[in-house]
Short mmCIF file of C-alpha atoms in Angstrom, two decimals:
data_model
loop_
_atom_site.label_atom_id
_atom_site.label_comp_id
_atom_site.label_asym_id
_atom_site.label_seq_id
_atom_site.Cartn_x
_atom_site.Cartn_y
_atom_site.Cartn_z
CA MET A 571 -24.30 0.35 -19.96
CA ALA A 572 -25.86 -0.75 -16.79
CA LYS A 573 -28.74 0.75 -15.58
CA GLN A 574 -28.95 1.39 -11.65
CA PHE A 575 -32.74 1.49 -10.67
CA PHE A 576 -34.87 0.37 -13.65
CA GLY A 577 -34.26 -3.84 -12.72
CA THR A 578 -36.28 -6.29 -14.50
CA ASP A 579 -39.49 -5.09 -13.67
CA GLY A 580 -39.18 -1.34 -13.31
CA ILE A 581 -37.51 0.22 -10.13
CA ARG A 582 -38.51 -1.17 -6.55
CA GLY A 583 -37.22 -1.40 -3.32
CA ARG A 584 -37.71 -1.46 0.26
CA THR A 585 -39.78 2.01 0.91
CA ASN A 586 -37.88 5.10 2.04
CA GLN A 587 -34.86 3.68 1.82
CA GLY A 588 -32.56 3.99 -0.88
CA ALA A 589 -34.21 4.21 -4.53
CA MET A 590 -37.61 4.62 -3.32
CA THR A 591 -38.17 7.70 -1.31
CA ALA A 592 -40.69 10.82 -2.18
CA ALA A 593 -37.69 12.45 -3.09
CA THR A 594 -36.78 10.14 -5.79
CA ALA A 595 -39.94 9.64 -6.77
CA MET A 596 -40.99 13.29 -7.64
CA LYS A 597 -37.27 12.83 -9.71
CA VAL A 598 -38.35 10.06 -11.26
CA GLY A 599 -41.75 12.05 -12.46
CA GLN A 600 -39.84 15.36 -13.53
CA ALA A 601 -37.27 13.04 -15.64
CA ALA A 602 -40.89 10.70 -17.47
CA GLY A 603 -42.29 13.63 -17.95
CA THR A 604 -39.29 15.36 -19.50
CA ARG A 605 -38.67 12.44 -21.74
CA PHE A 606 -42.54 11.81 -22.58
CA LEU A 607 -42.68 15.86 -23.29
CA ARG A 608 -42.95 15.52 -27.95
CA GLY A 609 -44.94 17.94 -29.87
CA THR A 610 -47.08 21.01 -28.95
CA HIS A 611 -50.19 18.96 -27.20
CA ARG A 612 -51.41 19.37 -23.17
CA HIS A 613 -49.48 16.00 -22.42
CA ARG A 614 -50.94 14.01 -19.92
CA VAL A 615 -49.98 10.97 -17.58
CA VAL A 616 -51.83 8.01 -15.86
CA ILE A 617 -51.22 6.80 -12.58
CA GLY A 618 -52.20 3.76 -11.00
CA LYS A 619 -51.33 1.62 -8.21
CA ASP A 620 -51.98 -1.41 -5.77
CA THR A 621 -53.54 -1.27 -1.85
CA ARG A 622 -49.90 -0.42 -0.14
CA LEU A 623 -49.70 2.06 2.48
CA SER A 624 -46.91 3.66 0.76
CA GLY A 625 -48.82 4.12 -2.84
CA TYR A 626 -50.22 7.47 -1.17
CA MET A 627 -46.43 9.06 -0.78
CA LEU A 628 -45.92 8.02 -3.33
CA GLU A 629 -48.44 8.82 -5.68
CA ASN A 630 -48.47 12.14 -4.37
CA ALA A 631 -44.88 12.51 -5.03
CA MET A 632 -44.73 11.75 -9.01
CA VAL A 633 -48.00 13.95 -8.84
CA ALA A 634 -45.88 16.75 -7.83
CA GLY A 635 -43.12 15.77 -10.25
CA PHE A 636 -45.47 15.09 -13.57
CA THR A 637 -47.88 18.41 -12.34
CA SER A 638 -44.40 20.45 -11.79
CA VAL A 639 -42.68 19.79 -15.73
CA GLY A 640 -46.00 20.70 -17.30
CA MET A 641 -47.58 17.05 -17.36
CA ASP A 642 -51.55 16.39 -16.75
CA VAL A 643 -51.72 13.50 -14.29
CA VAL A 644 -55.05 11.19 -14.16
CA LEU A 645 -54.94 9.35 -11.20
CA LEU A 646 -56.64 5.88 -10.87
CA GLY A 647 -56.48 4.62 -6.99
CA PRO A 648 -55.91 1.04 -6.97
CA MET A 649 -56.50 -0.69 -10.11
CA PRO A 650 -54.12 -3.95 -11.71
CA THR A 651 -51.11 -3.11 -13.79
CA PRO A 652 -52.95 -3.87 -17.01
CA ALA A 653 -55.34 -1.73 -16.28
CA VAL A 654 -53.08 1.52 -16.35
CA ALA A 655 -51.35 -0.13 -19.51
CA LEU A 656 -55.06 -0.02 -21.26
CA LEU A 657 -56.11 3.07 -19.53
CA THR A 658 -53.00 4.64 -21.08
CA ARG A 659 -53.99 4.10 -24.76
CA GLU A 660 -57.36 4.45 -24.47
CA LEU A 661 -56.87 8.13 -22.42
CA ARG A 662 -54.45 8.67 -24.78
CA ALA A 663 -51.63 9.52 -22.58
CA ASP A 664 -48.00 9.89 -23.66
CA VAL A 665 -46.77 7.75 -20.19
CA GLY A 666 -48.38 5.36 -17.85
CA VAL A 667 -47.10 4.51 -14.01
CA MET A 668 -47.81 2.15 -11.81
CA ILE A 669 -47.11 1.93 -8.21
CA SER A 670 -46.55 -1.37 -7.56
CA ALA A 671 -44.33 -4.10 -5.72
CA SER A 672 -46.55 -6.73 -7.16
CA HIS A 673 -45.91 -9.75 -5.43
CA ASN A 674 -43.23 -8.81 -2.79
CA PRO A 675 -44.43 -7.60 0.66
CA TYR A 676 -46.20 -4.13 2.18
CA GLU A 677 -42.77 -2.49 3.29
CA ASP A 678 -41.53 -2.62 -0.38
CA ASN A 679 -42.66 -0.72 -3.43
CA GLY A 680 -41.94 0.05 -6.93
CA ILE A 681 -42.76 2.24 -10.39
CA LYS A 682 -43.81 0.88 -13.47
CA LEU A 683 -43.87 3.02 -16.31
CA PHE A 684 -45.73 2.65 -19.71
CA GLY A 685 -45.35 4.68 -23.08
CA PRO A 686 -48.54 6.07 -25.04
CA ASP A 687 -48.85 2.91 -26.63
CA GLY A 688 -49.26 1.09 -23.19
CA PHE A 689 -46.21 -1.02 -23.77
CA LYS A 690 -43.13 -1.42 -20.83
CA LEU A 691 -40.65 1.20 -22.07
CA SER A 692 -37.47 -0.01 -23.63
CA ASP A 693 -34.31 -0.21 -22.31
CA GLU A 694 -33.38 3.44 -24.21
CA ASP A 695 -36.51 5.42 -22.50
CA GLU A 696 -35.70 3.63 -18.99
CA LEU A 697 -31.65 4.25 -19.59
CA ALA A 698 -32.30 7.80 -20.75
CA ILE A 699 -34.98 8.50 -17.36
CA GLU A 700 -32.39 7.71 -15.25
CA ALA A 701 -29.40 9.68 -17.16
CA MET A 702 -31.83 12.58 -15.77
CA LEU A 703 -32.40 11.57 -12.18
CA ALA A 704 -29.07 13.17 -11.26
CA THR A 705 -29.09 16.12 -13.77
CA ASP A 706 -31.24 19.74 -13.02
CA LEU A 707 -34.89 19.54 -15.31
CA ALA A 708 -36.41 22.04 -16.68
CA LEU A 709 -39.17 22.87 -14.81
CA ALA A 710 -42.54 24.48 -16.26
CA ALA A 711 -43.37 27.95 -16.43
CA ALA A 712 -46.30 28.69 -14.05
CA PRO A 713 -49.26 29.00 -16.10
CA GLU A 714 -48.00 26.08 -18.33
CA ILE A 715 -47.84 23.42 -14.77
CA GLY A 716 -49.94 20.43 -15.13
CA ARG A 717 -53.16 19.76 -13.60
CA ALA A 718 -54.34 16.71 -11.93
CA ARG A 719 -57.69 15.09 -11.42
CA ARG A 720 -59.10 11.70 -10.60
CA ILE A 721 -61.39 10.08 -12.64
CA ASP A 722 -64.47 7.66 -11.02
CA ASP A 723 -64.97 5.25 -13.43
CA ALA A 724 -61.63 3.56 -14.04
CA ARG A 725 -63.10 0.50 -12.78
CA GLY A 726 -65.91 0.01 -15.10
CA ARG A 727 -63.70 0.95 -18.04
CA TYR A 728 -61.40 -1.65 -16.96
CA ILE A 729 -64.24 -4.85 -16.32
CA HIS A 730 -65.81 -3.81 -19.86
CA ALA A 731 -62.18 -4.42 -21.31
CA VAL A 732 -61.28 -7.46 -19.65
CA LYS A 733 -65.21 -8.93 -19.99
CA GLY A 734 -64.55 -8.17 -24.29
CA SER A 735 -61.43 -10.42 -24.06
CA LEU A 736 -64.78 -12.99 -24.37
CA PRO A 737 -67.20 -13.46 -27.28
CA SER A 738 -70.81 -11.99 -26.54
CA THR A 739 -72.16 -15.60 -26.15
CA VAL A 740 -69.96 -16.65 -22.80
CA ARG A 741 -71.30 -16.62 -20.27
CA LEU A 742 -70.22 -18.24 -16.52
CA ASP A 743 -73.55 -19.81 -15.33
CA GLY A 744 -73.17 -22.59 -13.05
CA LEU A 745 -69.67 -22.16 -12.31
CA LYS A 746 -68.85 -21.20 -8.12
CA ILE A 747 -65.44 -19.21 -8.30
CA ALA A 748 -63.41 -18.97 -5.31
CA VAL A 749 -61.36 -15.53 -6.34
CA ASP A 750 -57.72 -14.57 -4.30
CA CYS A 751 -56.98 -10.99 -5.01
CA ALA A 752 -53.98 -10.97 -2.21
CA ASN A 753 -55.41 -7.77 -0.69
CA GLY A 754 -54.31 -5.94 -3.84
CA ALA A 755 -54.26 -3.81 -6.40
CA ALA A 756 -58.08 -5.81 -7.80
CA TYR A 757 -59.68 -6.94 -5.04
CA GLN A 758 -62.96 -5.17 -6.41
CA VAL A 759 -62.72 -5.70 -10.23
CA ALA A 760 -61.71 -9.37 -10.56
CA PRO A 761 -64.44 -10.55 -8.53
CA SER A 762 -67.49 -7.75 -9.98
CA ALA A 763 -66.24 -8.99 -13.66
CA PHE A 764 -65.81 -12.89 -12.94
CA TRP A 765 -69.83 -11.95 -10.85
CA GLU A 766 -70.92 -9.59 -14.52
CA LEU A 767 -70.53 -12.97 -16.22
CA GLY A 768 -72.88 -14.41 -14.32
CA ALA A 769 -70.21 -17.22 -11.89
CA GLU A 770 -71.36 -17.14 -8.12
CA ILE A 771 -68.09 -15.25 -6.11
CA VAL A 772 -66.49 -17.00 -3.32
CA ALA A 773 -64.03 -13.81 -1.99
CA VAL A 774 -61.08 -13.77 -0.47
CA GLY A 775 -58.34 -11.19 0.43
CA VAL A 776 -60.50 -8.44 -0.85
CA ALA A 777 -60.31 -6.09 2.64
CA PRO A 778 -56.46 -4.33 1.98
CA ASN A 779 -55.61 -2.35 4.50
CA GLY A 780 -52.87 -0.88 3.47
CA LYS A 781 -50.36 -3.67 5.28
CA ASN A 782 -52.13 -6.93 3.81
CA ILE A 783 -51.14 -6.97 0.63
CA ASN A 784 -49.56 -10.49 -0.40
CA GLU A 785 -50.14 -11.20 3.11
CA ARG A 786 -50.93 -15.29 3.28
CA CYS A 787 -52.57 -14.25 0.42
CA GLY A 788 -52.72 -14.76 -3.64
CA SER A 789 -50.31 -16.21 -5.80
CA THR A 790 -47.29 -16.58 -3.94
CA HIS A 791 -49.45 -18.05 -0.99
CA VAL A 792 -52.05 -20.25 -2.43
CA GLU A 793 -52.92 -22.15 1.05
CA LEU A 794 -56.13 -19.98 1.88
CA LEU A 795 -57.35 -20.78 -1.41
CA GLN A 796 -57.07 -24.48 -1.17
CA GLU A 797 -58.44 -24.13 2.12
CA THR A 798 -61.24 -21.56 0.75
CA VAL A 799 -61.95 -24.03 -2.88
CA VAL A 800 -62.32 -27.60 -0.91
CA SER A 801 -64.61 -25.96 2.14
CA SER A 802 -66.59 -23.65 -0.20
CA GLY A 803 -67.11 -26.49 -2.65
CA SER A 804 -66.26 -24.19 -5.35
CA ASP A 805 -66.03 -25.35 -8.90
CA ILE A 806 -62.45 -23.33 -9.00
CA GLY A 807 -59.91 -21.12 -7.13
CA ILE A 808 -58.28 -18.30 -9.12
CA ALA A 809 -55.48 -16.06 -7.15
CA LEU A 810 -53.77 -13.40 -8.08
CA ASP A 811 -51.02 -11.55 -6.82
CA GLY A 812 -50.51 -7.61 -5.40
CA ASP A 813 -50.71 -5.63 -8.97
CA ALA A 814 -52.92 -8.47 -10.10
CA ASP A 815 -50.53 -9.48 -13.51
CA ARG A 816 -49.97 -12.69 -11.93
CA LEU A 817 -51.98 -16.23 -11.88
CA ILE A 818 -52.29 -19.31 -10.21
CA VAL A 819 -55.32 -21.57 -10.50
CA VAL A 820 -56.95 -23.91 -8.07
CA ASP A 821 -58.31 -27.24 -8.93
CA GLU A 822 -61.83 -28.21 -6.85
CA LYS A 823 -59.91 -31.09 -5.49
CA GLY A 824 -57.44 -28.66 -4.09
CA GLN A 825 -54.58 -29.14 -5.95
CA THR A 826 -52.39 -26.07 -7.30
CA VAL A 827 -52.39 -25.58 -11.64
CA ASP A 828 -49.21 -23.21 -12.39
CA GLY A 829 -48.55 -20.87 -15.35
CA ASP A 830 -46.81 -23.88 -17.02
CA GLN A 831 -50.12 -25.30 -17.27
CA ILE A 832 -51.91 -22.76 -17.59
CA MET A 833 -49.92 -22.07 -20.77
CA ALA A 834 -50.28 -25.42 -21.88
CA LEU A 835 -54.13 -25.20 -21.65
CA ILE A 836 -54.76 -21.60 -23.65
CA GLY A 837 -51.87 -22.61 -26.36
CA SER A 838 -53.53 -25.52 -27.08
CA HIS A 839 -56.91 -24.26 -27.14
CA LEU A 840 -55.78 -21.38 -29.33
CA ALA A 841 -54.04 -23.78 -31.67
CA ALA A 842 -57.53 -26.64 -31.97
CA ARG A 843 -58.81 -23.46 -33.05
CA GLY A 844 -56.48 -21.95 -35.21
CA ALA A 845 -55.87 -19.31 -32.99
CA LEU A 846 -52.33 -19.22 -32.01
CA ARG A 847 -49.65 -17.37 -33.33
CA GLY A 848 -45.82 -17.45 -33.92
CA GLY A 849 -45.75 -22.17 -33.99
CA GLY A 850 -46.26 -21.76 -30.40
CA VAL A 851 -45.83 -20.57 -26.51
CA VAL A 852 -43.09 -18.48 -25.79
CA ALA A 853 -41.99 -19.04 -21.73
CA THR A 854 -39.04 -18.90 -19.31
CA VAL A 855 -35.87 -20.70 -18.97
CA MET A 856 -38.28 -21.43 -15.83
CA SER A 857 -40.75 -23.07 -17.22
CA ASN A 858 -40.53 -27.00 -16.59
CA LEU A 859 -39.27 -29.45 -19.79
CA GLY A 860 -42.72 -31.06 -19.41
CA LEU A 861 -44.10 -27.74 -20.72
CA GLU A 862 -41.80 -28.75 -23.71
CA ARG A 863 -42.47 -31.91 -24.32
CA TYR A 864 -46.18 -31.48 -24.40
CA LEU A 865 -46.20 -28.77 -26.77
CA GLY A 866 -43.88 -30.89 -29.12
CA GLY A 867 -46.58 -33.34 -28.90
CA LEU A 868 -48.63 -30.83 -30.46
CA GLY A 869 -46.55 -29.68 -32.87
CA LEU A 870 -46.15 -26.38 -30.77
CA ASN A 871 -42.54 -24.57 -30.21
CA LEU A 872 -41.78 -23.74 -26.85
CA GLU A 873 -39.42 -20.23 -27.26
CA ARG A 874 -37.71 -19.74 -24.30
CA THR A 875 -36.14 -16.62 -22.66
CA ALA A 876 -34.35 -14.82 -20.30
CA VAL A 877 -36.44 -14.15 -16.56
CA GLY A 878 -38.73 -11.70 -16.39
CA ASP A 879 -42.18 -11.02 -18.86
CA ARG A 880 -40.25 -7.53 -20.48
CA HIS A 881 -38.08 -10.23 -21.96
CA VAL A 882 -41.39 -12.69 -22.98
CA LEU A 883 -42.85 -10.23 -24.23
CA GLU A 884 -39.92 -9.09 -26.50
CA ARG A 885 -39.59 -12.14 -28.48
CA MET A 886 -43.51 -12.25 -28.40
CA ARG A 887 -43.49 -9.21 -30.45
CA SER A 888 -40.61 -9.84 -32.53
CA GLY A 889 -42.00 -13.81 -33.40
CA GLY A 890 -45.07 -12.99 -33.40
CA TYR A 891 -46.39 -14.50 -31.01
CA ASN A 892 -49.74 -14.56 -28.89
CA VAL A 893 -49.51 -16.58 -26.09
CA GLY A 894 -46.29 -16.45 -23.29
CA GLY A 895 -46.21 -16.14 -20.13
CA GLU A 896 -44.11 -17.16 -16.49
CA GLN A 897 -44.87 -20.09 -14.78
CA SER A 898 -45.03 -17.97 -12.11
CA GLY A 899 -48.48 -17.13 -13.41
CA HIS A 900 -47.56 -14.20 -15.54
CA MET A 901 -49.56 -14.43 -18.67
CA ILE A 902 -49.57 -12.20 -21.81
CA LEU A 903 -52.14 -12.18 -24.72
CA LEU A 904 -51.36 -10.12 -26.82
CA ASP A 905 -55.03 -9.97 -28.22
CA HIS A 906 -55.96 -8.26 -25.39
CA ALA A 907 -53.69 -6.79 -23.13
CA THR A 908 -50.17 -5.25 -23.96
CA THR A 909 -48.82 -6.72 -20.21
CA GLY A 910 -49.28 -9.57 -18.12
CA ASP A 911 -52.82 -10.07 -16.51
CA GLY A 912 -54.17 -12.31 -14.32
CA THR A 913 -58.05 -11.80 -14.74
CA VAL A 914 -57.85 -11.95 -18.43
CA ALA A 915 -56.11 -15.08 -18.17
CA ALA A 916 -57.67 -16.54 -15.86
CA LEU A 917 -61.14 -15.81 -18.36
CA GLN A 918 -59.42 -17.71 -20.97
CA VAL A 919 -58.79 -20.43 -18.59
CA LEU A 920 -62.77 -20.10 -17.02
CA ALA A 921 -64.10 -20.43 -20.86
CA ALA A 922 -62.50 -23.32 -21.40
CA LEU A 923 -64.02 -24.75 -18.66
CA ILE A 924 -67.46 -24.23 -19.68
CA GLU A 925 -66.89 -25.48 -23.00
CA SER A 926 -65.32 -28.69 -22.01
CA GLY A 927 -67.95 -29.34 -19.53
CA LYS A 928 -64.95 -31.27 -17.66
CA ARG A 929 -64.36 -30.73 -14.22
CA ALA A 930 -61.61 -28.24 -13.29
CA SER A 931 -58.93 -31.71 -12.31
CA GLU A 932 -59.78 -32.63 -15.61
CA LEU A 933 -58.78 -30.02 -18.03
CA LEU A 934 -56.22 -28.20 -16.23
CA HIS A 935 -53.59 -30.87 -15.85
CA LEU A 936 -52.59 -31.77 -19.22
CA PHE A 937 -48.66 -33.09 -18.37
CA ASP A 938 -46.59 -34.60 -15.75
CA PRO A 939 -44.08 -32.28 -15.24
CA VAL A 940 -40.56 -33.28 -14.72
CA PRO A 941 -39.25 -33.09 -11.11
CA GLN A 942 -38.23 -29.46 -10.47
CA LEU A 943 -36.82 -27.40 -7.83
CA LEU A 944 -36.40 -24.23 -6.87
CA ARG A 945 -34.62 -22.96 -3.88
CA ASN A 946 -33.48 -19.18 -3.38
CA VAL A 947 -30.66 -17.78 -1.28
CA ARG A 948 -30.58 -14.90 -0.19
CA PHE A 949 -26.99 -12.65 0.46
CA ALA A 950 -26.23 -9.30 1.78
CA GLY A 951 -23.73 -7.79 -0.88
CA GLY A 952 -21.01 -8.48 -3.48
CA ARG A 953 -21.25 -11.51 -6.22
CA PRO A 954 -21.83 -14.66 -4.93
CA LEU A 955 -21.78 -16.08 -8.43
CA GLU A 956 -18.40 -15.31 -9.00
CA ALA A 957 -16.74 -17.59 -6.18
CA HIS A 958 -14.79 -19.78 -7.26
CA GLY A 959 -16.64 -22.31 -4.77
CA VAL A 960 -19.99 -21.66 -6.80
CA ARG A 961 -18.77 -22.27 -9.95
CA ALA A 962 -17.27 -25.60 -8.78
CA ALA A 963 -20.38 -26.54 -7.25
CA ILE A 964 -22.17 -25.77 -10.56
CA ALA A 965 -20.26 -27.37 -12.88
CA ASP A 966 -20.30 -30.75 -10.70
CA ALA A 967 -23.97 -30.43 -10.89
CA GLU A 968 -24.30 -29.60 -14.88
CA ALA A 969 -21.78 -32.86 -15.44
CA ALA A 970 -24.09 -35.10 -13.36
CA LEU A 971 -27.01 -34.12 -14.92
CA ASP A 972 -25.63 -34.40 -18.55
CA GLY A 973 -28.49 -35.42 -20.40
CA ARG A 974 -31.11 -36.32 -18.19
CA GLY A 975 -31.72 -32.35 -16.83
CA ARG A 976 -30.82 -28.53 -16.46
CA LEU A 977 -29.83 -25.76 -14.21
CA VAL A 978 -30.91 -22.91 -14.01
CA ILE A 979 -29.04 -20.47 -11.13
CA ARG A 980 -29.29 -16.64 -11.42
CA ALA A 981 -29.49 -13.64 -9.46
CA SER A 982 -33.04 -11.89 -9.08
CA GLY A 983 -33.70 -8.25 -10.31
CA THR A 984 -36.16 -8.11 -8.12
CA GLU A 985 -34.96 -8.47 -4.83
CA PRO A 986 -31.50 -9.39 -3.13
CA VAL A 987 -31.37 -13.63 -3.55
CA ILE A 988 -29.71 -16.06 -5.94
CA ARG A 989 -32.35 -18.41 -7.45
CA VAL A 990 -30.96 -21.77 -7.68
CA MET A 991 -32.96 -23.96 -10.41
CA ALA A 992 -32.41 -27.68 -11.39
CA GLU A 993 -35.29 -29.95 -13.02
CA GLY A 994 -34.58 -33.39 -14.22
CA ASP A 995 -36.42 -36.90 -14.57
CA ASP A 996 -34.03 -38.34 -11.35
CA ALA A 997 -35.48 -36.60 -8.45
CA ASP A 998 -32.36 -37.86 -6.89
CA GLU A 999 -29.98 -36.00 -8.59
CA VAL A 1000 -32.09 -32.91 -9.10
CA GLU A 1001 -31.90 -32.89 -5.14
CA ALA A 1002 -28.64 -33.34 -4.99
CA ALA A 1003 -27.81 -30.49 -7.84
CA VAL A 1004 -29.28 -27.90 -5.60
CA ALA A 1005 -27.91 -28.59 -2.19
CA ALA A 1006 -24.85 -28.65 -3.28
CA ILE A 1007 -24.71 -24.83 -5.07
CA CYS A 1008 -27.11 -23.43 -2.73
CA HIS A 1009 -23.94 -24.58 0.40
CA ALA A 1010 -21.76 -23.22 -1.84
CA VAL A 1011 -23.72 -20.43 -2.08
CA ALA A 1012 -24.43 -19.37 1.40
CA GLN A 1013 -20.91 -20.04 2.01
CA ALA A 1014 -19.51 -17.07 -0.07
CA ALA A 1015 -22.23 -15.07 0.73
CA ALA A 1016 -21.82 -15.35 4.49
#
């Protein structure tokens, strides 16, 4: 049975349109609360959010939904997605909620749900919750209605946990770090964590106003960080996205370091210490062939999954891996977190920088990526990938790249776009393949 509301990363959409309304959020709270009412104990849900204007509306709606079915609510305020996962476990909650649309613009918002173990919900749970959205759910008797309270020390708890991902002997003294928090959920905790470890901090993207999250800043718009690193003379730059589960790095020269290079660094460093589990790293079909070749040269494998950090996580758990991620910057380090955590991943990079004594540009470019090109084609509706012209263009491109590259064409799970990616040793062939497929998709979507 296909899911209508849940995509690859929870429920997401334009605020006050479609599924992303206060009414739906309240109903999701009621359904998720009902799903996790198990046992006779007093049930609890943890709710965090990023800095979007609509977060106030959705937070209050979800509080109403959860309390109406008898769940107590603990409100964290603006906090990274991995902090919600962490505190769901620490507070012995039955369910966790993050209200965020991650790297999307402020007009969008979303709802991510975590189980009591701090991991994102299974397909089974999401389907069960969806089925409840169309039904009348039993409400709690008046004496059993839940209560809501805010906790004041959520930031401190998360910072303490993040710092605990490093040995107590590791300090960042002597490092000057530019940090771009995308005017998002980590605008307080990430700079504080790095500063508490001894670094000098140059912070940007730390003045959220409800509408500027991800706006020309953060991991999807690194130009601001590149300029800041170079102009401030920083040793390295750290860019997070709106909910801080994604990391992109900028070296001291202003060059971008993507998730593939970060996985190569963390994976190879753990392997050298005998701490890498699973015999390699888990990534998606979008990761560059250069990463696969680099790991192979070290005797490590690259396990590929479908796009989406939940697919990466599922394979990590089933295969016993402890390092995985996406080229886009989602970094999952299961020794320290149950979901992507950009701040934890950044600390592993910073610790390696201190340990090596090298400059970031020397440490962080471990392999030469093969030419890779990704373009997005927006569509208004329908199934453009099923059009005859698109299928023919894909077949022609596969024939042209046979033995010299590969294609990945897919519909986004979070927005109405078709993503067209090609890579290979010949840049001209890659360009031609992507251009032809994008043209066919655009015609089919017209």
